[in-house]
Short mmCIF file of C-alpha atoms in Angstrom, two decimals:
data_model
loop_
_atom_site.label_atom_id
_atom_site.label_comp_id
_atom_site.label_asym_id
_atom_site.label_seq_id
_atom_site.Cartn_x
_atom_site.Cartn_y
_atom_site.Cartn_z
CA UNK A 134 151.83 -52.14 27.02
CA UNK A 135 155.08 -51.72 29.21
CA UNK A 136 158.33 -50.66 27.93
CA UNK A 137 161.54 -52.39 28.47
CA UNK A 138 164.26 -50.72 31.07
CA UNK A 139 167.44 -50.34 29.20
CA UNK A 140 169.25 -50.76 32.58
CA UNK A 141 167.63 -53.98 33.45
CA UNK A 142 169.84 -56.33 31.36
CA UNK A 143 173.73 -56.82 31.21
CA UNK A 144 175.13 -56.56 27.75
CA UNK A 145 175.32 -59.46 25.96
CA UNK A 146 178.78 -61.05 25.29
CA UNK A 147 180.25 -59.69 22.28
CA UNK A 148 181.56 -63.12 21.07
CA UNK A 149 177.91 -63.93 21.03
CA UNK A 150 177.24 -61.79 17.96
CA UNK A 151 180.26 -63.70 16.10
CA UNK A 152 178.42 -67.07 16.22
CA UNK A 153 175.57 -66.52 13.59
CA UNK A 154 175.57 -70.36 13.01
CA UNK A 155 174.24 -70.76 16.64
CA UNK A 156 171.44 -68.05 16.16
CA UNK A 157 167.83 -68.92 15.12
CA UNK A 158 165.27 -66.63 13.47
CA UNK A 159 161.78 -66.45 11.95
CA UNK A 160 158.95 -64.30 11.56
CA UNK A 161 156.20 -65.99 13.67
CA UNK A 162 153.11 -63.89 14.52
CA UNK A 163 150.52 -64.43 17.27
CA UNK A 164 148.39 -66.84 15.26
CA UNK A 165 151.41 -69.00 14.47
CA UNK A 166 152.63 -69.26 18.09
CA UNK A 167 149.12 -69.79 19.64
CA UNK A 168 148.73 -72.77 17.15
CA UNK A 169 151.95 -74.29 18.28
CA UNK A 170 151.45 -73.87 22.12
CA UNK A 171 147.64 -74.88 21.82
CA UNK A 172 148.55 -77.93 19.89
CA UNK A 173 151.02 -78.86 22.57
CA UNK A 174 148.09 -78.76 25.05
CA UNK A 175 146.44 -81.08 22.62
CA UNK A 176 142.76 -79.94 23.06
CA UNK A 177 141.08 -83.30 21.81
CA UNK A 178 143.59 -85.46 23.69
CA UNK A 179 142.67 -83.46 26.92
CA UNK A 180 138.85 -83.58 26.33
CA UNK A 181 138.82 -87.25 24.87
CA UNK A 182 141.54 -88.60 27.24
CA UNK A 183 142.51 -86.49 30.30
CA UNK A 184 139.01 -85.36 31.09
CA UNK A 185 137.32 -88.64 31.32
CA UNK A 186 140.16 -90.04 33.56
CA UNK A 187 139.98 -86.77 35.69
CA UNK A 188 136.04 -87.35 36.07
CA UNK A 189 136.34 -90.87 36.99
CA UNK A 190 139.15 -90.76 39.60
CA UNK A 191 138.04 -86.98 40.90
CA UNK A 192 134.80 -85.48 41.15
CA UNK A 193 132.68 -87.01 38.32
CA UNK A 194 130.32 -84.35 36.84
CA UNK A 195 131.96 -81.52 38.46
CA UNK A 196 135.28 -81.90 36.63
CA UNK A 197 134.70 -79.26 33.97
CA UNK A 198 134.65 -76.72 36.59
CA UNK A 199 138.31 -77.78 37.43
CA UNK A 200 139.40 -76.18 33.90
CA UNK A 201 137.87 -73.07 34.94
CA UNK A 202 139.75 -73.02 38.42
CA UNK A 203 142.92 -74.15 36.52
CA UNK A 204 142.73 -71.29 34.09
CA UNK A 205 141.99 -68.47 36.62
CA UNK A 206 144.98 -69.57 38.50
CA UNK A 207 147.13 -69.63 35.39
CA UNK A 208 145.80 -66.22 34.48
CA UNK A 209 147.48 -64.52 37.43
CA UNK A 210 150.62 -66.49 36.53
CA UNK A 211 150.34 -65.29 32.99
CA UNK A 212 150.22 -61.49 34.32
CA UNK A 213 153.77 -61.93 35.73
CA UNK A 214 155.12 -63.98 32.76
CA UNK A 215 153.96 -61.40 30.27
CA UNK A 216 155.26 -58.54 32.32
CA UNK A 217 158.60 -60.03 32.78
CA UNK A 218 158.86 -60.78 29.16
CA UNK A 219 158.95 -57.27 28.10
CA UNK A 220 161.60 -56.30 30.94
CA UNK A 221 163.63 -59.33 30.21
CA UNK A 222 163.52 -59.26 26.60
CA UNK A 223 164.97 -62.63 25.91
CA UNK A 224 163.64 -66.20 25.36
CA UNK A 225 164.07 -68.89 27.56
CA UNK A 226 160.89 -68.63 29.84
CA UNK A 227 161.15 -70.46 33.26
CA UNK A 228 165.19 -70.62 33.47
CA UNK A 229 165.78 -67.20 32.14
CA UNK A 230 163.11 -65.34 34.57
CA UNK A 231 164.00 -67.55 37.47
CA UNK A 232 167.63 -66.84 36.88
CA UNK A 233 167.16 -63.17 36.59
CA UNK A 234 164.75 -62.92 39.73
CA UNK A 235 165.94 -65.35 41.83
CA UNK A 236 169.67 -66.06 41.00
CA UNK A 237 171.72 -68.13 38.69
CA UNK A 238 171.60 -71.63 40.90
CA UNK A 239 167.79 -71.57 40.90
CA UNK A 240 167.56 -70.64 37.23
CA UNK A 241 169.65 -73.79 36.30
CA UNK A 242 167.40 -75.62 38.68
CA UNK A 243 164.46 -74.52 36.72
CA UNK A 244 166.38 -75.13 33.35
CA UNK A 245 166.59 -78.61 34.34
CA UNK A 246 163.34 -79.22 35.89
CA UNK A 247 161.85 -77.81 32.66
CA UNK A 248 163.73 -80.34 30.54
CA UNK A 249 162.34 -82.98 33.05
CA UNK A 250 158.68 -81.49 32.54
CA UNK A 251 158.63 -81.50 28.77
CA UNK A 252 160.40 -84.73 28.41
CA UNK A 253 157.88 -86.55 30.52
CA UNK A 254 154.94 -85.23 28.97
CA UNK A 255 156.08 -85.99 25.60
CA UNK A 256 157.11 -89.37 26.61
CA UNK A 257 153.59 -90.04 28.30
CA UNK A 258 151.80 -89.12 25.23
CA UNK A 259 154.08 -91.38 23.07
CA UNK A 260 152.61 -94.16 25.02
CA UNK A 261 149.04 -93.11 24.91
CA UNK A 262 149.24 -92.41 20.99
CA UNK A 263 150.72 -95.77 20.42
CA UNK A 264 148.22 -97.55 22.27
CA UNK A 265 145.23 -95.66 20.50
CA UNK A 266 146.88 -96.12 17.00
CA UNK A 267 147.40 -100.14 17.63
CA UNK A 268 143.58 -100.38 18.95
CA UNK A 269 142.00 -98.37 15.85
CA UNK A 270 144.38 -100.49 13.50
CA UNK A 271 142.89 -103.52 15.11
CA UNK A 272 139.27 -102.17 14.98
CA UNK A 273 139.78 -101.82 11.18
CA UNK A 274 140.95 -105.32 10.73
CA UNK A 275 144.52 -104.51 10.27
CA UNK A 276 147.46 -106.50 11.86
CA UNK A 277 147.76 -106.50 15.69
CA UNK A 278 151.04 -105.05 16.61
CA UNK A 279 152.21 -103.72 20.05
CA UNK A 280 152.23 -100.25 20.98
CA UNK A 281 155.45 -99.62 20.90
CA UNK A 282 156.24 -100.15 17.19
CA UNK A 283 153.42 -97.25 16.41
CA UNK A 284 155.18 -95.15 19.23
CA UNK A 285 158.40 -95.60 17.57
CA UNK A 286 157.08 -94.80 14.04
CA UNK A 287 155.49 -91.39 15.59
CA UNK A 288 158.82 -90.55 17.14
CA UNK A 289 160.56 -91.05 13.57
CA UNK A 290 157.95 -88.73 12.03
CA UNK A 291 158.27 -86.23 14.58
CA UNK A 292 162.14 -86.24 14.57
CA UNK A 293 161.87 -85.64 10.88
CA UNK A 294 159.72 -82.51 11.01
CA UNK A 295 161.50 -81.23 14.26
CA UNK A 296 164.88 -81.53 12.16
CA UNK A 297 163.46 -79.01 9.61
CA UNK A 298 162.52 -75.41 10.12
CA UNK A 299 160.22 -74.45 12.83
CA UNK A 300 157.78 -72.76 10.20
CA UNK A 301 156.91 -76.36 8.75
CA UNK A 302 155.86 -77.48 12.37
CA UNK A 303 153.67 -74.51 12.76
CA UNK A 304 151.82 -75.44 9.42
CA UNK A 305 151.41 -78.93 10.30
CA UNK A 306 150.21 -78.12 13.67
CA UNK A 307 147.61 -75.41 12.51
CA UNK A 308 146.00 -77.93 10.31
CA UNK A 309 145.66 -80.35 13.05
CA UNK A 310 144.58 -78.12 15.79
CA UNK A 311 141.75 -76.49 13.46
CA UNK A 312 140.35 -79.98 12.70
CA UNK A 313 140.30 -81.27 16.13
CA UNK A 314 138.86 -78.26 17.64
CA UNK A 315 136.43 -78.12 14.59
CA UNK A 316 135.05 -81.46 15.38
CA UNK A 317 134.49 -81.17 19.27
CA UNK A 318 132.71 -78.01 18.58
CA UNK A 319 130.51 -79.85 16.07
CA UNK A 320 129.79 -82.41 18.60
CA UNK A 321 129.01 -79.82 21.37
CA UNK A 322 126.88 -78.07 18.92
CA UNK A 323 124.87 -81.29 18.35
CA UNK A 324 124.47 -81.98 22.03
CA UNK A 325 123.29 -78.08 22.69
CA UNK A 326 120.85 -78.52 19.59
CA UNK A 327 119.29 -81.76 20.70
CA UNK A 328 119.11 -80.70 24.56
CA UNK A 329 121.51 -83.60 25.60
CA UNK A 330 120.43 -86.82 27.36
CA UNK A 331 118.88 -85.33 30.18
CA UNK A 332 118.52 -81.84 29.38
CA UNK A 333 121.01 -78.95 29.64
CA UNK A 334 121.89 -77.77 33.29
CA UNK A 335 124.57 -76.16 35.20
CA UNK A 336 125.11 -79.50 37.35
CA UNK A 337 128.83 -79.52 36.61
CA UNK A 338 129.24 -76.13 38.12
CA UNK A 339 127.38 -76.62 41.32
CA UNK A 340 129.50 -76.55 44.45
CA UNK A 341 127.96 -79.66 45.58
CA UNK A 342 129.26 -81.51 42.53
CA UNK A 343 132.49 -79.89 42.17
CA UNK A 344 133.75 -80.72 45.66
CA UNK A 345 132.43 -84.39 45.69
CA UNK A 346 134.47 -87.25 45.22
CA UNK A 347 138.27 -86.59 44.85
CA UNK A 348 138.40 -82.76 43.49
CA UNK A 349 142.25 -82.57 44.25
CA UNK A 350 142.55 -85.66 41.37
CA UNK A 351 140.31 -83.62 39.12
CA UNK A 352 142.16 -80.60 39.33
CA UNK A 353 145.72 -82.26 38.78
CA UNK A 354 144.24 -83.75 35.43
CA UNK A 355 142.63 -80.21 34.43
CA UNK A 356 145.85 -78.56 34.92
CA UNK A 357 147.71 -81.17 32.92
CA UNK A 358 145.76 -80.32 30.03
CA UNK A 359 147.38 -76.55 30.07
CA UNK A 360 150.99 -77.60 29.95
CA UNK A 361 152.47 -76.03 26.92
CA UNK A 362 150.71 -72.68 26.99
CA UNK A 363 153.42 -70.93 28.76
CA UNK A 364 156.02 -71.78 26.20
CA UNK A 365 155.17 -68.70 24.08
CA UNK A 366 158.13 -67.00 25.43
CA UNK A 367 160.36 -69.80 23.83
CA UNK A 368 159.76 -68.42 20.58
CA UNK A 369 160.55 -64.79 21.18
CA UNK A 370 163.42 -64.53 18.72
CA UNK A 371 161.29 -65.92 15.94
CA UNK A 372 158.18 -63.61 16.36
CA UNK A 373 157.71 -60.68 14.22
CA UNK A 374 157.30 -58.26 17.25
CA UNK A 375 158.17 -59.82 20.28
CA UNK A 376 156.98 -56.87 22.81
CA UNK A 377 153.66 -57.29 21.62
CA UNK A 378 153.33 -60.95 19.73
CA UNK A 379 154.46 -62.72 23.10
CA UNK A 380 152.18 -61.35 25.81
CA UNK A 381 149.24 -61.38 23.30
CA UNK A 382 149.96 -65.13 22.27
CA UNK A 383 150.31 -66.16 25.99
CA UNK A 384 146.90 -64.40 27.05
CA UNK A 385 145.02 -65.72 23.88
CA UNK A 386 146.33 -69.24 24.14
CA UNK A 387 145.71 -69.71 27.97
CA UNK A 388 142.06 -68.04 27.53
CA UNK A 389 141.16 -70.25 24.49
CA UNK A 390 142.20 -73.32 26.02
CA UNK A 391 140.38 -72.84 29.43
CA UNK A 392 137.09 -71.73 27.59
CA UNK A 393 137.41 -74.67 25.20
CA UNK A 394 138.21 -77.26 27.81
CA UNK A 395 135.24 -76.00 29.89
CA UNK A 396 132.65 -76.02 27.38
CA UNK A 397 133.67 -79.09 25.72
CA UNK A 398 133.84 -81.16 28.83
CA UNK A 399 130.52 -79.71 29.99
CA UNK A 400 128.81 -80.72 26.53
CA UNK A 401 130.10 -84.23 26.73
CA UNK A 402 128.51 -84.35 30.59
CA UNK A 403 125.30 -83.04 28.85
CA UNK A 404 125.57 -85.54 26.13
CA UNK A 405 125.82 -88.65 28.02
CA UNK A 406 123.65 -87.25 31.06
CA UNK A 407 124.76 -86.52 34.53
CA UNK A 408 123.30 -89.53 35.98
CA UNK A 409 125.03 -92.00 33.59
CA UNK A 410 128.44 -90.33 33.43
CA UNK A 411 130.24 -92.51 36.01
CA UNK A 412 128.97 -95.54 34.96
CA UNK A 413 129.81 -94.78 31.10
CA UNK A 414 133.35 -94.03 32.29
CA UNK A 415 133.70 -96.98 34.63
CA UNK A 416 133.34 -99.06 31.38
CA UNK A 417 136.37 -97.64 29.56
CA UNK A 418 137.22 -93.85 29.85
CA UNK A 419 139.35 -94.09 26.77
CA UNK A 420 136.21 -94.84 24.68
CA UNK A 421 133.93 -92.27 26.13
CA UNK A 422 134.24 -89.42 23.70
CA UNK A 423 133.69 -92.02 20.91
CA UNK A 424 130.80 -93.38 22.30
CA UNK A 425 129.13 -89.73 22.88
CA UNK A 426 130.25 -88.67 19.36
CA UNK A 427 128.68 -91.79 17.66
CA UNK A 428 125.44 -91.21 19.83
CA UNK A 429 125.13 -87.80 18.34
CA UNK A 430 127.27 -87.77 15.07
CA UNK A 431 126.80 -91.29 13.92
CA UNK A 432 129.37 -93.77 13.25
CA UNK A 433 131.14 -91.91 10.76
CA UNK A 434 131.69 -89.14 13.59
CA UNK A 435 132.95 -91.58 15.89
CA UNK A 436 135.40 -92.71 13.15
CA UNK A 437 136.75 -89.27 12.57
CA UNK A 438 136.88 -88.60 16.25
CA UNK A 439 139.44 -91.47 16.67
CA UNK A 440 141.56 -90.35 13.64
CA UNK A 441 141.50 -86.88 15.12
CA UNK A 442 142.41 -88.25 18.75
CA UNK A 443 145.55 -89.59 16.81
CA UNK A 444 146.43 -86.40 15.08
CA UNK A 445 146.12 -84.50 18.29
CA UNK A 446 148.52 -86.68 20.15
CA UNK A 447 151.04 -86.13 17.17
CA UNK A 448 150.57 -82.30 17.22
CA UNK A 449 151.08 -82.54 21.08
CA UNK A 450 154.53 -84.48 20.95
CA UNK A 451 155.65 -82.45 17.92
CA UNK A 452 155.04 -79.28 19.85
CA UNK A 453 156.92 -80.53 23.08
CA UNK A 454 159.55 -81.87 20.64
CA UNK A 455 160.27 -78.41 19.40
CA UNK A 456 160.24 -76.91 23.03
CA UNK A 457 162.70 -79.36 24.26
CA UNK A 458 165.09 -79.14 21.52
CA UNK A 459 165.13 -75.42 21.93
CA UNK A 460 165.89 -75.80 25.81
CA UNK A 461 168.63 -78.19 25.05
CA UNK A 462 169.94 -75.73 22.34
CA UNK A 463 170.10 -72.80 24.51
CA UNK A 464 171.69 -74.80 27.50
CA UNK A 465 174.19 -75.95 25.23
CA UNK A 466 175.15 -72.37 24.20
CA UNK A 467 175.67 -71.53 27.96
CA UNK A 468 178.04 -74.64 28.40
CA UNK A 469 175.62 -76.20 30.35
CA UNK A 470 175.16 -79.09 28.07
CA UNK A 471 177.58 -80.41 25.27
CA UNK A 472 178.48 -77.67 22.61
CA UNK A 473 177.37 -79.90 19.65
CA UNK A 474 173.58 -79.35 20.77
CA UNK A 475 173.79 -75.51 20.21
CA UNK A 476 174.40 -76.13 16.28
CA UNK A 477 171.86 -74.48 13.92
CA UNK A 478 171.33 -76.30 10.57
CA UNK A 479 172.64 -73.77 7.67
CA UNK A 480 169.52 -74.48 5.53
CA UNK A 481 166.67 -75.17 7.78
CA UNK A 482 167.91 -72.94 10.69
CA UNK A 483 166.83 -75.14 13.34
CA UNK A 484 168.47 -76.84 16.16
CA UNK A 485 169.13 -79.97 14.27
CA UNK A 486 171.39 -81.91 16.65
CA UNK A 487 169.51 -81.22 19.42
CA UNK A 488 166.56 -82.53 17.73
CA UNK A 489 168.33 -85.67 16.98
CA UNK A 490 169.37 -86.07 20.45
CA UNK A 491 165.73 -85.57 21.66
CA UNK A 492 164.44 -87.99 18.90
CA UNK A 493 166.99 -90.77 20.13
CA UNK A 494 166.09 -90.04 23.61
CA UNK A 495 162.35 -90.62 23.23
CA UNK A 496 162.90 -93.94 21.23
CA UNK A 497 165.33 -95.20 23.88
CA UNK A 498 162.65 -94.53 26.65
CA UNK A 499 159.97 -96.20 24.48
CA UNK A 500 162.22 -99.33 24.07
CA UNK A 501 162.70 -99.51 27.73
CA UNK A 502 159.09 -99.01 28.83
CA UNK A 503 158.42 -102.09 26.18
CA UNK A 504 161.34 -104.38 27.77
CA UNK A 505 159.56 -103.60 31.13
CA UNK A 506 156.20 -104.37 29.84
CA UNK A 507 154.54 -101.22 31.06
CA UNK A 508 150.92 -100.51 30.27
CA UNK A 509 151.47 -97.61 27.80
CA UNK A 510 148.01 -95.82 29.02
CA UNK A 511 147.65 -96.99 33.04
CA UNK A 512 151.39 -96.67 33.54
CA UNK A 513 153.43 -94.84 31.05
CA UNK A 514 150.79 -92.20 30.35
CA UNK A 515 149.34 -92.03 33.92
CA UNK A 516 152.44 -91.76 35.71
CA UNK A 517 154.66 -89.45 33.54
CA UNK A 518 151.85 -87.20 33.01
CA UNK A 519 151.84 -86.91 36.92
CA UNK A 520 155.29 -86.21 37.02
CA UNK A 521 155.13 -83.34 34.27
CA UNK A 522 152.12 -81.87 36.04
CA UNK A 523 153.74 -81.68 39.37
CA UNK A 524 156.98 -80.45 37.89
CA UNK A 525 155.30 -77.63 35.73
CA UNK A 526 153.38 -76.41 38.84
CA UNK A 527 156.60 -75.82 40.71
CA UNK A 528 158.31 -74.19 37.73
CA UNK A 529 155.43 -71.68 37.58
CA UNK A 530 155.41 -71.16 41.32
CA UNK A 531 159.11 -70.30 41.17
CA UNK A 532 158.37 -67.89 38.26
CA UNK A 533 155.79 -65.96 40.24
CA UNK A 534 158.45 -65.41 43.10
CA UNK A 535 161.05 -64.47 40.32
CA UNK A 536 158.58 -61.84 39.13
CA UNK A 537 158.07 -60.45 42.66
CA UNK A 538 161.79 -60.68 43.48
CA UNK A 539 162.95 -58.92 40.13
CA UNK A 540 161.00 -55.92 39.98
CA UNK A 541 161.27 -55.38 43.91
CA UNK A 542 165.20 -55.60 43.61
CA UNK A 543 165.33 -53.54 40.38
CA UNK A 544 162.84 -50.91 41.79
CA UNK A 545 161.14 -50.85 38.42
CA UNK A 546 157.93 -49.61 38.36
CA UNK A 547 155.59 -51.55 36.01
CA UNK A 548 152.51 -51.30 38.17
CA UNK A 549 151.67 -52.88 41.39
CA UNK A 550 148.91 -55.31 39.98
CA UNK A 551 151.47 -56.84 37.46
CA UNK A 552 154.53 -57.09 39.66
CA UNK A 553 152.86 -57.75 42.85
CA UNK A 554 149.10 -58.42 43.35
CA UNK A 555 148.69 -60.90 40.43
CA UNK A 556 152.11 -62.82 41.03
CA UNK A 557 151.43 -63.41 44.62
CA UNK A 558 147.85 -64.66 43.93
CA UNK A 559 149.14 -66.83 41.27
CA UNK A 560 151.87 -68.14 43.59
CA UNK A 561 149.35 -68.93 46.43
CA UNK A 562 147.37 -70.66 44.06
CA UNK A 563 150.15 -72.67 42.54
CA UNK A 564 151.57 -73.53 45.85
CA UNK A 565 148.14 -75.05 47.07
CA UNK A 566 148.03 -76.97 43.83
CA UNK A 567 151.63 -78.40 44.55
CA UNK A 568 150.63 -79.49 47.93
CA UNK A 569 147.67 -81.16 46.61
CA UNK A 570 149.38 -82.95 43.90
CA UNK A 571 152.11 -84.12 46.38
CA UNK A 572 149.63 -85.43 48.80
CA UNK A 573 147.84 -87.48 46.14
CA UNK A 574 150.73 -88.27 43.82
CA UNK A 575 150.93 -91.92 45.27
CA UNK A 576 147.31 -92.61 43.77
CA UNK A 577 148.60 -92.06 40.31
CA UNK A 578 150.94 -95.07 40.47
CA UNK A 579 148.93 -97.09 42.63
CA UNK A 580 150.14 -96.74 45.94
CA UNK A 581 147.34 -96.72 48.29
CA UNK A 582 145.99 -98.81 51.35
CA UNK A 583 142.96 -100.88 51.48
CA UNK A 584 140.70 -97.89 51.76
CA UNK A 585 141.93 -96.20 49.00
CA UNK A 586 144.17 -93.49 50.98
CA UNK A 587 147.62 -92.65 49.39
CA UNK A 588 150.40 -94.37 50.75
CA UNK A 589 154.08 -93.26 50.15
CA UNK A 590 155.59 -96.38 49.16
CA UNK A 591 158.75 -97.35 47.57
CA UNK A 592 157.68 -96.39 43.83
CA UNK A 593 156.17 -93.21 45.01
CA UNK A 594 159.30 -92.24 46.90
CA UNK A 595 161.59 -93.43 43.82
CA UNK A 596 159.63 -91.23 41.52
CA UNK A 597 159.66 -88.02 43.88
CA UNK A 598 163.48 -88.56 44.41
CA UNK A 599 164.05 -88.64 40.70
CA UNK A 600 162.03 -85.51 40.16
CA UNK A 601 164.01 -83.73 43.22
CA UNK A 602 167.19 -84.89 41.60
CA UNK A 603 166.88 -82.55 38.57
CA UNK A 604 166.72 -79.29 40.15
CA UNK A 605 169.20 -80.52 42.73
CA UNK A 606 171.78 -81.16 39.82
CA UNK A 607 171.03 -77.55 38.34
CA UNK A 608 171.96 -75.98 41.66
CA UNK A 609 175.12 -78.25 42.18
CA UNK A 610 176.17 -77.51 38.58
CA UNK A 611 175.67 -73.64 38.99
CA UNK A 612 177.85 -73.93 42.13
CA UNK A 613 180.65 -75.82 40.40
CA UNK A 614 180.50 -73.31 37.61
CA UNK A 615 181.18 -70.35 39.97
CA UNK A 616 183.94 -72.14 41.65
CA UNK A 617 185.77 -73.53 38.61
CA UNK A 618 184.55 -71.26 35.65
CA UNK A 619 183.39 -67.81 37.08
CA UNK A 620 183.21 -66.15 33.69
CA UNK A 621 180.72 -68.63 32.15
CA UNK A 622 178.90 -68.69 35.54
CA UNK A 623 178.32 -64.82 35.56
CA UNK A 624 176.93 -65.00 31.75
CA UNK A 625 175.26 -68.52 32.17
CA UNK A 626 171.51 -67.03 32.07
CA UNK A 627 172.19 -64.29 29.89
CA UNK A 628 174.07 -66.76 27.43
CA UNK A 629 171.10 -69.18 27.44
CA UNK A 630 168.26 -66.49 27.00
CA UNK A 631 170.69 -64.50 24.20
CA UNK A 632 171.17 -67.40 21.69
CA UNK A 633 168.19 -69.36 22.29
CA UNK A 634 165.66 -69.38 19.47
#
């Protein structure tokens, strides 16, 4: 374990110590943090929702390998992230590290891009969970209500939990996470014990299958399943021993997610049989895991999986709600967002005002999608999960560059592997993925020619323009601050990371 360089950070402004009402605290251990970030990744949602779509649109039976490839790329990224967390011992993750390594303008660009990332992935899942609940209630003979009513109900419950202390959310997420991982492991065990539909094989890992179809789309959906693991640094000030807890939680979360996704998706392919996979997915990808579960665990198993799919998505939006509110809270304390968002509840010690704002934001967006009559899965979920994946890959790439730059400029010797080799490999991998996503982004929103090739039409250009607007706004905001409020500008990154939870 490396030790922090006392000369690496500027002293925090003394005024910050005089504002205890804006400071958050806690005693989260590795387990609690891992629970929250893995819950944000929503394992059952990825295995039961993201994987079927990725396989259908991507490389079919080769899709499980994409989780391994994604995990390896992100492991190189995690090396630099964990090293940086010890030499820049402040929470804040992307914007803090990018700010220290690449300068304040890019730091604020990263902050705004992070807001876009977590907001879009959250609203994507709100759409999906509303559709799933609506269909499930209908299948039980309940009233047929529009998806957005259920989505708004979930928004309200998440808002209530987000308003209270973070440890309550951690307990709720832990229970849901154990249940959803448990049922998938039971299903996978049943498949392995019975030998699957066509026998157990390594077909999903053969190069001919991995490279078939559209592997780029499969990789994109696979990486979407990892969103959230990097948020371990957000909880630094609430960790029992940040120097040890944060790096350990980062590695544990990433490895557990990658192994679980790969094994579970492989088991599903074996369960239905490689030769029958695409035909079954073409019927209804959202019902795929239910079909396999019913086949191996009976009707009761299928019913349990449907229930846990809902709780998995609920855990996902709750986790991202907590992350977003903390980004807003910290940006407020740096005078980047309105000051009210930086308040901390006297009893719950939560950024309650920021939580309420995020709840209202999610509700307004849900109502807007309903008014525009967007399909909650094929449009809301697909479009906005695509945006969040693209944005998170760009953020991770910037973070790799920030790690390289920071240690080179500061001349800190923390090991060539940690500060140069791993971050460079991570950056190259992420850059390649970003290019792949950009080239295939039109396919997510249906912009394609008669042959199915991506076309950069009006809708695609509009989405990409909105994505670009967020980091551009961050750069402009930083430059305006430098010109009009030089004192605030000099302290902006340090202030964000010092006061944040």
